[in-house]
Short mmCIF file of C-alpha atoms in Angstrom, two decimals:
data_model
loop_
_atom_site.label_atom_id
_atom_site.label_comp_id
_atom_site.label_asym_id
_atom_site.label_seq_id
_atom_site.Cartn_x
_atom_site.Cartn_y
_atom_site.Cartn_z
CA UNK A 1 0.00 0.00 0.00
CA UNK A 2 2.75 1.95 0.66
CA UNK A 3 4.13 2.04 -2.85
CA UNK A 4 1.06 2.34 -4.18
CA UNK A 5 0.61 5.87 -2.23
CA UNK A 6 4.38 6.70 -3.11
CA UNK A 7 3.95 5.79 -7.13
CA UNK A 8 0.34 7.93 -7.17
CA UNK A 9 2.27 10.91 -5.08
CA UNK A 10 5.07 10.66 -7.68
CA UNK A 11 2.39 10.49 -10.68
CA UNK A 12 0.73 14.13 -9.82
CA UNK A 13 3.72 15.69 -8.84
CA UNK A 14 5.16 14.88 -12.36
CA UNK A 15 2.07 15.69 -13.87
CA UNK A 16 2.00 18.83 -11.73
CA UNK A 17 5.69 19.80 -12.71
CA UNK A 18 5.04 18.72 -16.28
CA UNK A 19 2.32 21.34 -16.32
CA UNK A 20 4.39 24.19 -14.82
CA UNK A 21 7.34 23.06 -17.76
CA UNK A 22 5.32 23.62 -20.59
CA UNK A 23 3.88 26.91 -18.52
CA UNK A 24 7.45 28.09 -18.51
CA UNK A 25 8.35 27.34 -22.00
CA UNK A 26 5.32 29.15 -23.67
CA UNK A 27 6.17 32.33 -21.74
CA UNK A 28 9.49 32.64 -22.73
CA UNK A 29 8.64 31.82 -26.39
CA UNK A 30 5.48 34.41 -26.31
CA UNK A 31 8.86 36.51 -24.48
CA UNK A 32 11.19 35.67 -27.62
CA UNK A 33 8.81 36.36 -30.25
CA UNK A 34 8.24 40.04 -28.54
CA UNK A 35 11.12 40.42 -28.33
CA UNK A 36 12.08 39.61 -31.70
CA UNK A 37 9.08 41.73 -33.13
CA UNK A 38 10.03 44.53 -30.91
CA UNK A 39 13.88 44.30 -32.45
CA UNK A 40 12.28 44.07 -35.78
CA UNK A 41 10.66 46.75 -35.46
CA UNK A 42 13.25 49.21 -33.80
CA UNK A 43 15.44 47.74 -36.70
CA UNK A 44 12.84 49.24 -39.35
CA UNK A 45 12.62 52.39 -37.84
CA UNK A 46 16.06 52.83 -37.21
CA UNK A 47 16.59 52.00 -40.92
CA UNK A 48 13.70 54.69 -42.21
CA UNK A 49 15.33 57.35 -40.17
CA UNK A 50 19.12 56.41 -41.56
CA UNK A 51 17.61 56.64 -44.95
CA UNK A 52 15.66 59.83 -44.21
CA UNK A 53 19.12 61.95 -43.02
CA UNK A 54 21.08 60.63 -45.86
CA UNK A 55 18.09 61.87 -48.02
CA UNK A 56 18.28 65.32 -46.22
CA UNK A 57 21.66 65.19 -46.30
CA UNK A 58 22.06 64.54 -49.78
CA UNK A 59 19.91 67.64 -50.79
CA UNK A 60 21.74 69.97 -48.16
CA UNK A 61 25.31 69.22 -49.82
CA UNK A 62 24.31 69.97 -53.08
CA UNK A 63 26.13 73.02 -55.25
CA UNK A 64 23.79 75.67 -55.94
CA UNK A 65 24.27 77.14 -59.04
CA UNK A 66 24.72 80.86 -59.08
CA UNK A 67 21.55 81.90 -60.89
CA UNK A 68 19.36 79.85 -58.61
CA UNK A 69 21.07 80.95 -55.65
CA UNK A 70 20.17 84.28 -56.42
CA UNK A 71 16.53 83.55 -57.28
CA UNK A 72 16.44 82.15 -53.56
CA UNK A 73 18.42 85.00 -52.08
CA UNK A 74 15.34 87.12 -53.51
CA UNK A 75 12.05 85.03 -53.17
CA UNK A 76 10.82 86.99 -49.84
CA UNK A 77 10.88 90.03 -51.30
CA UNK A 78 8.57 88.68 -54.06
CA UNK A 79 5.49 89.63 -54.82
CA UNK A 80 2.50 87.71 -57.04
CA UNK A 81 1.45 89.35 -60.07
CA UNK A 82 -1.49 88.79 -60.27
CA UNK A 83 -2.70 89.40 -56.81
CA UNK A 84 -5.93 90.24 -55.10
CA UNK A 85 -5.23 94.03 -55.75
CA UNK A 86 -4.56 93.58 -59.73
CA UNK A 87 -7.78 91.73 -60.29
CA UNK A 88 -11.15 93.36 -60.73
CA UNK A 89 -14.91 91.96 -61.39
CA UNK A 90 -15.93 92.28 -64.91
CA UNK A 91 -19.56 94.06 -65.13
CA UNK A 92 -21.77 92.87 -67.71
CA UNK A 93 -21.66 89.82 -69.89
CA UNK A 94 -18.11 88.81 -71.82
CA UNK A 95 -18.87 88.48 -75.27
CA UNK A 96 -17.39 85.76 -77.17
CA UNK A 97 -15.90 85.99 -80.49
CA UNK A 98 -16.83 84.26 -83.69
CA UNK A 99 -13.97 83.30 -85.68
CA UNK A 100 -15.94 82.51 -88.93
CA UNK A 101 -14.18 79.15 -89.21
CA UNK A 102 -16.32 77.25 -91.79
CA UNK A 103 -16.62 74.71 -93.98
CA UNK A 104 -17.57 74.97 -97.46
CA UNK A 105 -21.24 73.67 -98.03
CA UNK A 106 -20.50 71.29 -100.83
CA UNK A 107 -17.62 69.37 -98.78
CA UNK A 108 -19.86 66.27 -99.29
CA UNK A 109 -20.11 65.84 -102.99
CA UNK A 110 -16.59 65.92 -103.70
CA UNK A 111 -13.71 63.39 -102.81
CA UNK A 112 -11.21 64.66 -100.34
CA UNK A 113 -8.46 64.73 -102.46
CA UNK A 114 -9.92 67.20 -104.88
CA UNK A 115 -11.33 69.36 -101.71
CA UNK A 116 -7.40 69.52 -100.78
CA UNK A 117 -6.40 70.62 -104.37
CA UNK A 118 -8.71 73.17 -104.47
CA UNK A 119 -9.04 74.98 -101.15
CA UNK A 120 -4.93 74.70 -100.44
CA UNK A 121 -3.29 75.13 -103.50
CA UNK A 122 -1.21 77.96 -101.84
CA UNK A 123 0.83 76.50 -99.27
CA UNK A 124 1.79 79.69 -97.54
CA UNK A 125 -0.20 79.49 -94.74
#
């Protein structure tokens, strides 16, 4: 009877510690693959900034030619054109102009290769 006790003792206490094992080993891999995500991602970010200073950099160490320097050197002072204060309302209706583009009337009962002889024999246009 003894042993019997002993053996069923020994029995849950290995199931017991089994339990707790596997308990263990899926924190620290749930802890690893954070981890490893969390590197990943620093990694990425890390990365975007690097490439976003040499892309800065890149355009602040390039030679300016003279003319555009100057254009720069001057854009506060400028002023638009065509401003607020240089544009006025229009009273009354615009009136659109008629160009007096037309076609002849008998395009149709010719072919288009004697239209073209006859209406551009000058080429002078």
């Amino acid at each position: 009877i003894v042993r019997a006790q002993a053996q069923y003792r020994m029995y849950r206490q290995r199931r017991s510690y089994l339990r707790n094992r596997e308990e263990i080993r899926r924190r620290l891999d749930e802890q690893k693959a954070n981890r490893w995500k969390q590197e990943n991602k620093e990694k990425v970010e890390r990365e975007h900034k690097e490439r976003q200073a040499q892309m800065m950099a890149g355009v602040a160490n390039l030679e300016i030619p003279g003319d555009l320097a100057l254009v720069y050197s001057k854009i506060d002072d400028w002023e638009q054109q065509h401003g607020g204060h240089h544009i006025i309302t229009a009273l009354g209706d615009v009136v659109s102009i008629d160009m007096g583009y037309k076609l002849p009337v008998d395009i149709n009962s010719h072919v288009f290769s004697k239209y073209t002889s006859v209406y551009f024999k000058n080429p002078n246009w």
